[in-house]
Every structure is written in C-alpha cells, then in structure tokens.
Coordinates of C-alpha atoms in Angstrom, one line a residue:
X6 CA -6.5 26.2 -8.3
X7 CA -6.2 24.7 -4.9
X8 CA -8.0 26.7 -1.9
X9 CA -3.9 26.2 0.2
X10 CA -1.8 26.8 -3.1
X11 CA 1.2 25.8 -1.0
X12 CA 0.1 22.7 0.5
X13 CA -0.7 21.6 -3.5
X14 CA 2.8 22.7 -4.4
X15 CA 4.2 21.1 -1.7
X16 CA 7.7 19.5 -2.5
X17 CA 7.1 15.9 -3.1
X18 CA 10.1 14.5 -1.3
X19 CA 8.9 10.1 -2.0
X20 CA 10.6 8.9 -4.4
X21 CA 9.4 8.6 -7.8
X22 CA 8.2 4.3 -7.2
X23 CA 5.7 5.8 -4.2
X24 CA 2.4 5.7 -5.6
X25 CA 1.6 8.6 -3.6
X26 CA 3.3 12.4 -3.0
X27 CA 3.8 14.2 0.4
X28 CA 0.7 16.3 0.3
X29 CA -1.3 12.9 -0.5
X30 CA 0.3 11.5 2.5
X31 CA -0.5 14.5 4.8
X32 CA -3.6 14.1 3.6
X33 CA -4.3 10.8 4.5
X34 CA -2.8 11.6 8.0
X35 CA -4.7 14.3 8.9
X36 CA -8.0 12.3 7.4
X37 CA -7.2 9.5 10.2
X38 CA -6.5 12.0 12.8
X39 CA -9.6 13.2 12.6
X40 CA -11.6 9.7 12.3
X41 CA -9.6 8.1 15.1
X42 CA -11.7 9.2 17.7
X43 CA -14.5 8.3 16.3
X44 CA -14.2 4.8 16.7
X45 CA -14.4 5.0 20.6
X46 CA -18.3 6.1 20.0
X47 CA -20.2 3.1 20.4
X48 CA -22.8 2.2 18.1
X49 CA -25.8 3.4 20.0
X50 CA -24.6 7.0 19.6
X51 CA -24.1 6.9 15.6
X52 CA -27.6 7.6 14.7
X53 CA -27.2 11.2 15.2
X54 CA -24.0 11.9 13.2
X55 CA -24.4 9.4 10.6
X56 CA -27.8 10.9 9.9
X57 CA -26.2 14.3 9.3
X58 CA -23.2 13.4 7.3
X59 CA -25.4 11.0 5.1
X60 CA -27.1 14.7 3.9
X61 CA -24.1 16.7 3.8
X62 CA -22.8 13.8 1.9
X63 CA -25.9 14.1 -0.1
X64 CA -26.1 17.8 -0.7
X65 CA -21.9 18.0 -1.7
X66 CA -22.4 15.1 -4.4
X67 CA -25.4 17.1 -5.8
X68 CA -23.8 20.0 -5.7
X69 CA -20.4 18.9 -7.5
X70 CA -22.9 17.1 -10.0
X71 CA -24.7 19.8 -11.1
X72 CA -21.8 22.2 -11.1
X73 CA -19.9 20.2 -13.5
X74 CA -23.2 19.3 -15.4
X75 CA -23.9 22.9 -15.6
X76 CA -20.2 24.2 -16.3
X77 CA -19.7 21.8 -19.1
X78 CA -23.9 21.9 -20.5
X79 CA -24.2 18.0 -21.2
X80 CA -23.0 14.7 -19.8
X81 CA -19.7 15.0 -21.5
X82 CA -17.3 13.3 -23.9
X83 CA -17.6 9.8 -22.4
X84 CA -21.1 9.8 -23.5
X85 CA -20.9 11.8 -26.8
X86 CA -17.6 11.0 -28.0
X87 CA -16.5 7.7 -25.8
X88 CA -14.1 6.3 -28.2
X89 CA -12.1 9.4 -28.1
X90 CA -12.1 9.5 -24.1
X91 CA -11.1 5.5 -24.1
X92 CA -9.1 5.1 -27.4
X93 CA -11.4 1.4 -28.1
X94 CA -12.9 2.4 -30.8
X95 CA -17.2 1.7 -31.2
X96 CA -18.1 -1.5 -29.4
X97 CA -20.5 -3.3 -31.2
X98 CA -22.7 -6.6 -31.1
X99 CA -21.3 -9.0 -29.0
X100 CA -18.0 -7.1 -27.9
X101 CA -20.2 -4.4 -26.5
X102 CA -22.5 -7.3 -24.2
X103 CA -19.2 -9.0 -22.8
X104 CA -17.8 -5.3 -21.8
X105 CA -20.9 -4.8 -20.2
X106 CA -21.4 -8.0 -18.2
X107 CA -18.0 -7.2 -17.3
X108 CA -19.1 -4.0 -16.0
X109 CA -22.1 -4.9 -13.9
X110 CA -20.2 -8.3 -12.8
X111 CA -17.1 -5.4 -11.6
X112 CA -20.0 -2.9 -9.9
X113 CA -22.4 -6.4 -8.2
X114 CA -18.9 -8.1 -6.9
X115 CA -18.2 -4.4 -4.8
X116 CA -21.3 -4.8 -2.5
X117 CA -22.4 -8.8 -3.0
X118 CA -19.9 -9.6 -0.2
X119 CA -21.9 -7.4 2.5
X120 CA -25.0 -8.4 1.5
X121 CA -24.0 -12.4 1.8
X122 CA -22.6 -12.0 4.7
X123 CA -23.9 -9.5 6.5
X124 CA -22.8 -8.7 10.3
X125 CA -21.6 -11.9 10.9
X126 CA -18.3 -11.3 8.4
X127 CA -15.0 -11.0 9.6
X128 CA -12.9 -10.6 6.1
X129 CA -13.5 -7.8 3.6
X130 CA -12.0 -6.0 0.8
X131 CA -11.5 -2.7 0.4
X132 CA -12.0 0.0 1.9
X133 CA -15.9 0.5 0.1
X134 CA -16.8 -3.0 1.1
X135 CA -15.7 -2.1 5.0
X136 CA -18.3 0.7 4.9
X137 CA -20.9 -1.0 3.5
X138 CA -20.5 -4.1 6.2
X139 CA -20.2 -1.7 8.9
X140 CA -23.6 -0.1 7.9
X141 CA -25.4 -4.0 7.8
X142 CA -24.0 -5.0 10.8
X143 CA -26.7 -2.6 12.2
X144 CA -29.3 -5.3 11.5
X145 CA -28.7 -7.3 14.3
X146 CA -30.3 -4.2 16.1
X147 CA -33.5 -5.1 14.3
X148 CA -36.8 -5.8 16.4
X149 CA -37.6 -9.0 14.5
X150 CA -35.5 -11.5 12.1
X151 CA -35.3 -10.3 8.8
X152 CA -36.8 -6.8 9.6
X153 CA -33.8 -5.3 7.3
X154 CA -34.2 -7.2 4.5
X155 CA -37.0 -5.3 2.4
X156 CA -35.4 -1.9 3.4
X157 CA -31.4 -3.6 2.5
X158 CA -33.0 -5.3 -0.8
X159 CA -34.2 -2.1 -2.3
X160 CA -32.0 1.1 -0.4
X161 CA -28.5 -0.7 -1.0
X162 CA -28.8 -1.5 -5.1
X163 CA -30.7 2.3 -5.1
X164 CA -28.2 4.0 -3.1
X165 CA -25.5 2.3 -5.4
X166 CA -26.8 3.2 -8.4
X167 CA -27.2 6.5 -7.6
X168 CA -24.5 7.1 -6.3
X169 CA -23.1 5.5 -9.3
X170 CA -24.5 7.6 -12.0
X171 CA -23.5 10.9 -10.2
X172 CA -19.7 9.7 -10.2
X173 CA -20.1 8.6 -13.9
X174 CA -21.3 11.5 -15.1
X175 CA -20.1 13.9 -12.9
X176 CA -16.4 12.5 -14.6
X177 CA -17.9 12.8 -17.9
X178 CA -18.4 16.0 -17.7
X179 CA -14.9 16.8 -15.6
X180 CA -13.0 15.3 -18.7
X181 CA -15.0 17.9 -20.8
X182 CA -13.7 20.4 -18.7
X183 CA -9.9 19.7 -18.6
X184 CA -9.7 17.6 -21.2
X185 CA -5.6 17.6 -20.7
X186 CA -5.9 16.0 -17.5
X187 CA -6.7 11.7 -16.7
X188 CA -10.2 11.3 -15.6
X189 CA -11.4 12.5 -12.5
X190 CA -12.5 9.3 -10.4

C-alpha cells in the first residue's frame, strides 16, 4: 500500500512504448526540483549536509534491511532456492566461475572509472558512476599528493560492498515476501 494511494493509482496517460508511467515521471520531476538548488552550493559548504544525509542514508538502508530480514526470517529465496527465483537451474563447476567473473567484472567496471580517473574526468556513465566522481573530485582539496589514496583504496571497495550486500539481500528477502511480484532492485 502506498502512503498517497491516489498518486500510485494515478492514470498512466504515456503510451504503452514509455518505459516509464505518469506517477514515475512526476516523480522524477519533483526529485530534480528539489536537487536543483543544490547545485548552486559550492563545494566548500557540502561538508555539512553530505555528512548528514550519508547517516540518514545509513540509518534508512539498515532499517529497510532489517525489516525485510526480520519480516521474512532468513535471507530469502535467492539464497535458499535460487534456481527457482532465476529459472537457470544449479550452476555447477566451471559454468558457476564464468557467472561469477561475470559478476564481479559487472560490480568492478561500476566504480573502476572513478577511481582511474579521478577529478580530472570529464565523461562518465551513469548516473552511479556521476556520484561516485563527484565524491573523488574532493581530493584535489587534499593537503598533500596522494593524501586520499589509503582512505579511497580501502572506504570505496568497503562502502561498495556493503552497500552491496544490503541491496542483495535485502531483495532476497523482498521476493520472499511478494513472491508474485519481479524483484525489487
């Protein structure tokens, strides 16, 4: 159940080729409405509120984590019961290693970019990747060449891996839990 019933049943009036629906849409523009004016701060003045919305990030992913771990009592059907979530079948043997390199070459190729590049890059892709450069570019604030590296080298593959494993299983245990609907990314 949606907290604005009304704006969740709102009519969809795109056409049935849009990959999103009205409510998405009005969504989204409200979303940039509110960020817009954010981009006049400069950067001196993001400490503050980046510092409180990485907790209350935090404390919301934790909490949705542990409510659906809770709720459903284990990590779920994709870790139980995958092939029934997937429809593969078991991977075994040398199937299961190339899905896997796949996987970690997928999750290293989101963030590799930012890390190469760091503030000097002007390209990106996707919307994650535009994130994470924005957050490096703050090393040419550092006192000293190279003063971010130990703290990028271990916080960025921590953070992502964390951050990770709470969407993974947090899903898991979403697709226990309304097993009718497509997974909950």
């Amino acid at each position: 159940m949606s907290i604005l019933a009304s704006f969740y049943d709102m009519p969809n009036t795109f056409g049935p080729d849009v990959a999103m629906e009205t409510n998405d849409f009005v969504a989204f523009i409200i979303f940039w409405l509110v960020c817009l004016p954010l981009l006049l701060l400069k950067p001196e003045f993001y400490r503050i509120p980046a510092i409180i919305s990485a907790v209350l990030v935090l404390v919301a992913a934790l909490a949705v984590f542990l409510w659906a771990f809770v709720k459903q009592g284990n990590g779920g059907p994709l870790f139980s019961n995958p092939e029934t979530v997937y429809g593969i079948g078991n991977l075994q043997g040398s199937q299961l290693a190339w899905v896997m390199v796949r996987c970690i070459n997928s999750g290293i190729g989101g963030w590799a970019g930012g890390i190469l590049y760091q503030s000097g890059a002007q390209s990106f892709v996707g919307q994650r990747s535009l994130t994470r450069w924005a957050l490096l570019d703050f090393s040419r604030y550092a006192v000293h060449p190279g003063d971010q590296v130990y703290g990028q080298i271990f916080s960025i593959p921590l953070c992502l891996l964390g951050s990770n494993i709470l969407g993974i299983v947090t899903t898991s245990c979403a697709r226990g839990l309304y097993p009718n609907e497509p997974l909950l990314w």
